[in-house]
Structures are given as structure tokens and as C-alpha cells.
CSV table of C-alpha atoms in Angstrom, one decimal:
chain,number,residue,atom,x,y,z
A,1,LYS,CA,-0.2,0.3,-0.2
A,2,ALA,CA,1.3,3.0,-0.8
A,3,GLY,CA,2.0,5.5,2.3
A,4,VAL,CA,1.3,9.5,2.0
A,5,THR,CA,2.6,11.3,-0.5
A,6,GLN,CA,3.4,15.0,-0.7
A,7,THR,CA,4.6,17.2,-3.6
A,8,PRO,CA,6.5,19.1,-4.4
A,9,ARG,CA,9.3,17.8,-2.1
A,10,TYR,CA,11.4,21.2,-2.5
A,11,LEU,CA,10.2,24.8,-2.9
A,12,ILE,CA,12.1,28.2,-3.1
A,13,LYS,CA,9.5,31.3,-2.9
A,14,THR,CA,10.3,35.0,-2.7
A,15,ARG,CA,8.8,36.8,0.5
A,16,GLY,CA,5.2,38.1,-0.4
A,17,GLN,CA,4.7,35.1,-2.7
A,18,GLN,CA,2.1,32.5,-2.0
A,19,VAL,CA,2.7,28.7,-2.5
A,20,THR,CA,0.0,25.6,-2.2
A,21,LEU,CA,1.5,22.4,-1.6
A,22,SER,CA,-0.3,18.8,-2.1
A,23,CYS,CA,-0.9,16.0,0.0
A,24,SER,CA,-2.1,12.4,-0.9
A,25,PRO,CA,-3.2,10.2,1.8
A,26,ILE,CA,-3.0,6.5,2.1
A,27,SER,CA,-5.8,5.2,0.1
A,28,GLY,CA,-9.2,4.7,2.4
A,29,HIS,CA,-7.6,7.3,4.7
A,30,ARG,CA,-10.4,10.2,5.1
A,31,SER,CA,-8.4,12.1,7.3
A,32,VAL,CA,-5.7,14.7,6.4
A,33,SER,CA,-3.8,16.9,8.8
A,34,TRP,CA,-1.0,19.4,8.3
A,35,TYR,CA,1.9,20.5,10.4
A,36,GLN,CA,4.4,22.9,10.6
A,37,GLN,CA,8.4,21.9,11.5
A,38,THR,CA,10.5,24.6,12.5
A,39,PRO,CA,13.9,23.9,14.3
A,40,GLY,CA,12.6,26.9,17.1
A,41,GLN,CA,9.2,25.7,17.2
A,42,GLY,CA,9.1,22.1,16.3
A,43,LEU,CA,6.2,20.4,15.1
A,44,GLN,CA,3.2,22.4,15.2
A,45,PHE,CA,-0.5,21.6,14.1
A,46,LEU,CA,-2.0,23.6,11.3
A,47,PHE,CA,-5.4,22.0,10.6
A,48,GLU,CA,-7.2,19.1,9.8
A,49,TYR,CA,-9.6,18.1,7.3
A,50,PHE,CA,-12.0,15.0,7.0
A,51,SER,CA,-14.7,14.9,4.4
A,52,GLU,CA,-13.8,18.1,2.7
A,53,THR,CA,-14.7,19.8,6.1
A,54,GLN,CA,-11.7,21.7,8.6
A,55,ARG,CA,-12.8,19.9,11.7
A,56,ASN,CA,-9.9,21.6,13.8
A,57,LYS,CA,-7.6,24.5,13.2
A,58,GLY,CA,-4.4,25.2,15.1
A,59,ASN,CA,-3.0,28.9,16.2
A,60,PHE,CA,-1.5,30.0,12.9
A,61,PRO,CA,-2.6,33.1,10.7
A,62,GLY,CA,-5.4,33.5,8.2
A,63,ARG,CA,-2.4,33.6,5.7
A,64,PHE,CA,-2.6,29.5,5.7
A,65,SER,CA,-5.2,27.8,4.7
A,66,GLY,CA,-6.4,24.7,3.1
A,67,ARG,CA,-8.6,22.4,1.9
A,68,GLN,CA,-9.6,18.7,0.7
A,69,PHE,CA,-11.1,17.6,-2.3
A,70,SER,CA,-13.7,14.5,-2.8
A,71,ASN,CA,-10.9,12.1,-3.2
A,72,SER,CA,-9.7,13.1,0.1
A,73,ARG,CA,-6.7,15.1,-1.5
A,74,SER,CA,-5.7,18.1,0.3
A,75,GLU,CA,-3.6,21.3,-0.2
A,76,MET,CA,-2.3,23.8,2.1
A,77,ASN,CA,-1.7,27.5,0.6
A,78,VAL,CA,0.3,30.3,2.4
A,79,SER,CA,-0.2,33.5,1.0
A,80,THR,CA,2.1,36.6,1.6
A,81,LEU,CA,5.0,34.4,2.3
A,82,GLU,CA,7.2,35.8,5.1
A,83,LEU,CA,11.1,34.7,6.2
A,84,GLY,CA,9.5,32.9,9.0
A,85,ASP,CA,7.3,30.8,7.0
A,86,SER,CA,10.3,28.5,5.9
A,87,ALA,CA,9.6,25.5,7.2
A,88,LEU,CA,9.3,21.8,6.6
A,89,TYR,CA,5.6,21.2,5.9
A,90,LEU,CA,4.3,17.6,7.2
A,91,CYS,CA,0.6,16.1,6.1
A,92,ALA,CA,-0.3,13.0,7.9
A,93,SER,CA,-3.3,10.6,7.1
A,94,SER,CA,-5.5,8.9,9.3
A,95,ARG,CA,-8.6,6.7,8.8
A,96,THR,CA,-10.9,9.0,11.0
A,97,ALA,CA,-11.3,12.4,12.6
A,98,GLN,CA,-11.4,10.4,15.7
A,99,ALA,CA,-8.5,10.8,18.1
A,100,GLY,CA,-7.1,7.5,19.4
A,101,PHE,CA,-6.3,6.4,15.3
A,102,GLU,CA,-3.0,5.9,13.8
A,103,GLN,CA,-1.9,8.9,11.6
A,104,TYR,CA,1.1,8.3,9.2
A,105,PHE,CA,3.0,11.2,8.3
A,106,GLY,CA,4.6,12.2,4.5
A,107,PRO,CA,8.1,13.1,3.5
A,108,GLY,CA,7.3,17.0,3.6
A,109,THR,CA,7.7,20.0,1.5
A,110,ARG,CA,10.6,21.9,2.5
A,111,LEU,CA,9.6,25.2,1.9
A,112,THR,CA,12.4,28.0,1.8
A,113,VAL,CA,11.3,31.9,1.6
A,114,THR,CA,14.0,34.4,0.4
B,1,GLY,CA,-4.3,24.0,25.8
B,2,GLU,CA,-2.2,20.7,25.8
B,3,ASN,CA,1.7,21.3,26.9
B,4,VAL,CA,3.9,17.8,26.2
B,5,GLU,CA,7.2,18.2,27.7
B,6,GLN,CA,9.9,16.0,26.6
B,7,HIS,CA,13.3,14.8,28.0
B,8,PRO,CA,16.1,14.5,27.4
B,9,SER,CA,17.0,16.5,24.2
B,10,THR,CA,19.8,14.5,23.4
B,11,LEU,CA,20.6,11.3,24.5
B,12,SER,CA,24.0,8.9,23.6
B,13,VAL,CA,24.4,5.2,24.2
B,14,GLN,CA,26.4,2.2,23.3
B,15,GLU,CA,25.4,-0.1,21.0
B,16,GLY,CA,23.2,-3.0,23.0
B,17,ASP,CA,22.3,-0.4,26.1
B,18,SER,CA,18.8,0.8,26.7
B,19,ALA,CA,17.4,3.7,26.0
B,20,VAL,CA,14.6,6.0,28.2
B,21,ILE,CA,13.0,8.8,26.3
B,22,LYS,CA,10.3,10.4,28.8
B,23,CYS,CA,7.2,13.0,28.6
B,24,THR,CA,4.8,14.6,30.9
B,25,TYR,CA,1.6,16.0,29.7
B,26,SER,CA,-0.6,18.8,30.9
B,27,ASP,CA,-4.2,18.1,29.9
B,28,SER,CA,-5.5,15.3,31.9
B,29,ALA,CA,-8.2,14.6,28.9
B,30,SER,CA,-5.6,13.1,26.9
B,31,ASN,CA,-6.0,9.8,26.0
B,32,TYR,CA,-3.9,8.9,23.0
B,33,PHE,CA,-0.3,9.1,23.1
B,34,PRO,CA,2.0,8.0,19.9
B,35,TRP,CA,5.8,7.7,19.5
B,36,TYR,CA,7.5,9.1,16.1
B,37,LYS,CA,10.7,8.4,14.8
B,38,GLN,CA,12.3,10.8,12.4
B,39,GLU,CA,15.5,10.1,10.4
B,40,LEU,CA,17.0,12.9,8.6
B,41,GLY,CA,15.4,13.9,5.6
B,42,LYS,CA,12.2,12.3,6.2
B,43,GLY,CA,8.9,12.2,7.8
B,44,PRO,CA,8.1,11.0,11.5
B,45,GLN,CA,7.2,7.3,11.3
B,46,LEU,CA,4.9,5.9,13.9
B,47,ILE,CA,6.9,3.3,16.1
B,48,ILE,CA,4.3,3.1,18.9
B,49,ASP,CA,1.2,4.0,20.4
B,50,ILE,CA,-0.5,3.7,23.4
B,51,ARG,CA,-4.1,4.8,24.8
B,52,SER,CA,-4.9,5.6,28.6
B,53,ASN,CA,-6.8,2.3,29.3
B,54,VAL,CA,-3.8,0.9,29.1
B,55,GLY,CA,-0.6,1.0,31.2
B,56,GLU,CA,2.1,-0.5,28.9
B,57,LYS,CA,2.8,-1.8,25.3
B,58,LYS,CA,5.6,-3.7,23.8
B,59,ASP,CA,6.7,-4.2,20.1
B,60,GLN,CA,9.7,-6.4,20.3
B,61,ARG,CA,12.5,-4.1,21.3
B,62,ILE,CA,10.4,-1.0,22.2
B,63,ALA,CA,8.0,-0.2,24.5
B,64,VAL,CA,6.0,2.4,26.1
B,65,THR,CA,4.6,2.9,29.7
B,66,LEU,CA,2.0,5.1,30.8
B,67,ASN,CA,1.3,6.3,34.2
B,68,LYS,CA,-1.8,8.5,34.2
B,69,THR,CA,-1.7,9.7,37.7
B,70,ALA,CA,1.3,11.6,37.1
B,71,LYS,CA,0.6,12.2,33.5
B,72,HIS,CA,3.7,11.0,32.5
B,73,PHE,CA,4.6,8.4,29.7
B,74,SER,CA,8.2,6.7,28.4
B,75,LEU,CA,9.6,5.1,25.6
B,76,HIS,CA,12.0,2.3,26.3
B,77,ILE,CA,14.5,1.0,23.7
B,78,THR,CA,16.3,-2.4,24.5
B,79,GLU,CA,19.4,-3.8,23.0
B,80,THR,CA,20.2,-0.6,21.0
B,81,GLN,CA,21.4,-0.6,17.4
B,82,PRO,CA,23.3,2.3,15.2
B,83,GLU,CA,19.9,2.0,13.2
B,84,ASP,CA,17.9,3.3,16.0
B,85,SER,CA,20.0,6.4,16.0
B,86,ALA,CA,17.4,9.3,14.8
B,87,VAL,CA,14.9,11.8,16.5
B,88,TYR,CA,12.4,10.5,18.7
B,89,PHE,CA,9.2,12.7,19.5
B,90,CYS,CA,6.2,11.9,21.8
B,91,ALA,CA,2.7,13.2,21.7
B,92,ALA,CA,-0.5,13.1,22.9
B,93,SER,CA,-3.9,14.0,21.8
B,94,TYR,CA,-7.7,13.7,23.0
B,95,THR,CA,-11.2,12.8,22.3
B,96,GLY,CA,-12.6,15.4,20.7
B,97,GLY,CA,-10.0,17.0,19.5
B,98,GLY,CA,-9.7,15.0,16.5
B,99,ASN,CA,-6.6,14.2,15.1
B,100,LYS,CA,-4.4,17.0,16.5
B,101,LEU,CA,-1.6,15.5,18.0
B,102,THR,CA,0.4,18.0,20.5
B,103,PHE,CA,4.3,17.1,20.5
B,104,GLY,CA,7.3,17.2,22.4
B,105,THR,CA,10.6,18.9,21.5
B,106,GLY,CA,12.3,15.8,20.4
B,107,THR,CA,15.2,13.7,21.5
B,108,GLN,CA,18.2,13.1,19.4
B,109,LEU,CA,19.4,9.7,20.0
B,110,LYS,CA,22.8,8.6,19.3
B,111,VAL,CA,23.9,4.9,19.7
B,112,GLU,CA,27.2,4.7,19.5
B,113,LEU,CA,29.6,1.5,18.0
């Protein structure tokens, strides 16, 4: 069974631009969560989508948004990029939106903002 | 909100020795505690998890213990091997919080030959 895939793997953008990252969950998984990983802040929850609906949101500004499609694939968008948005963006998939079920992470998208 | 503290931040052991990583959580409603291993350039890999109705869980060389009263849980790796070298993260979530995981700050484990 294929794992969680994320595209692109690496991205370089300029301050002020916007970026869209993509995540394809494990087949049969309907929940997708996004996390930001930085050396200073560690792993922080961005948001979770289940059945095309945002179920949960972390403490990030409105420049960070996401969506989920009917095939469970998800995208996240960051507008008006800032230098501090440079990070590894990880998505995780799970069968359900209930706590206590295993979540599996993709390899991440490394975003560098210059 | 939930806060998870993890210690130590770095751990160096000799091959064959045991390694223990400890985490404490603040929210008594937390009831699911996974552990992830992250190797360089890769995403976190789920290695073991435990739910609040269980005190201990074992999978080959890896075990996790949970003390709900003290709000702490630990990862034990026995007979460490060089391939165990990685960053390990503990996390917590609770019913009602969906799949939101609150992570510890990570432990860099180095297994020396």
C-alpha cells in the first residue's frame, strides 16, 4: 500500500509570494492533518480536514489555509509569504477524524522563503 | 491547551544498551500517546502508541509505559542498534480534539558502536 505522498518535495519562494502544497493520503484514509516543523518551534499543528471539511485549526494566521477534495487529497496554501514561513510542512493521514487512531506522515515539503 | 514536555533533548548510548525517553503532558483529558521516529530528510514514522486504558505496550525491542496519575509516559528501547539513531518525538491527543497531536520537543538519540 502506498504511503502518504507530498508534492513538491522542495520549494523556494520569495517573500510576498504565495505557495500551494499538495498531499495525497493513504488509500482509504479520509482525514488529513497538516503540521509545520521548524528548529525553533518544533512540530506544530496547522489544521485537519475530514470529508472536505476543516475539523480543527491550530494557532496560525489566516495566511495559512487549506482544503480537501472529494478524493481526500488535500492542499494547503500560504499567502504573502514571510521569511519565518520557511519550514518543513508535513501532512499526516488517518482513517478517521477521531483521536486515538494511527496517523501516518508523508516525507514533507521543504519550503524556503528568501 | 495541551503542553507536552520531553526529556532528554539528546541521548547518547552504546550499542546494546537501553535508552529511555520521558514525556509529561498537562491535559488530563489526553488519552492517546503515539511515539514517532524521524530520520534525517524523512517524515516522522509511527513506531508505537498507547491509549489511556493501557499501562504498558511492547513491540519487540520497543515498549511504552503510561502513568495517568502522574501524567507521564516513557519510551524504552532495549538492545539499541546504530539504526535506532534518529530524533524521537512523543505526542498526545484527546477525544474531541480530532487528530490534532501536540508534540514534545524531540530527543536526538545517538547509538554509538
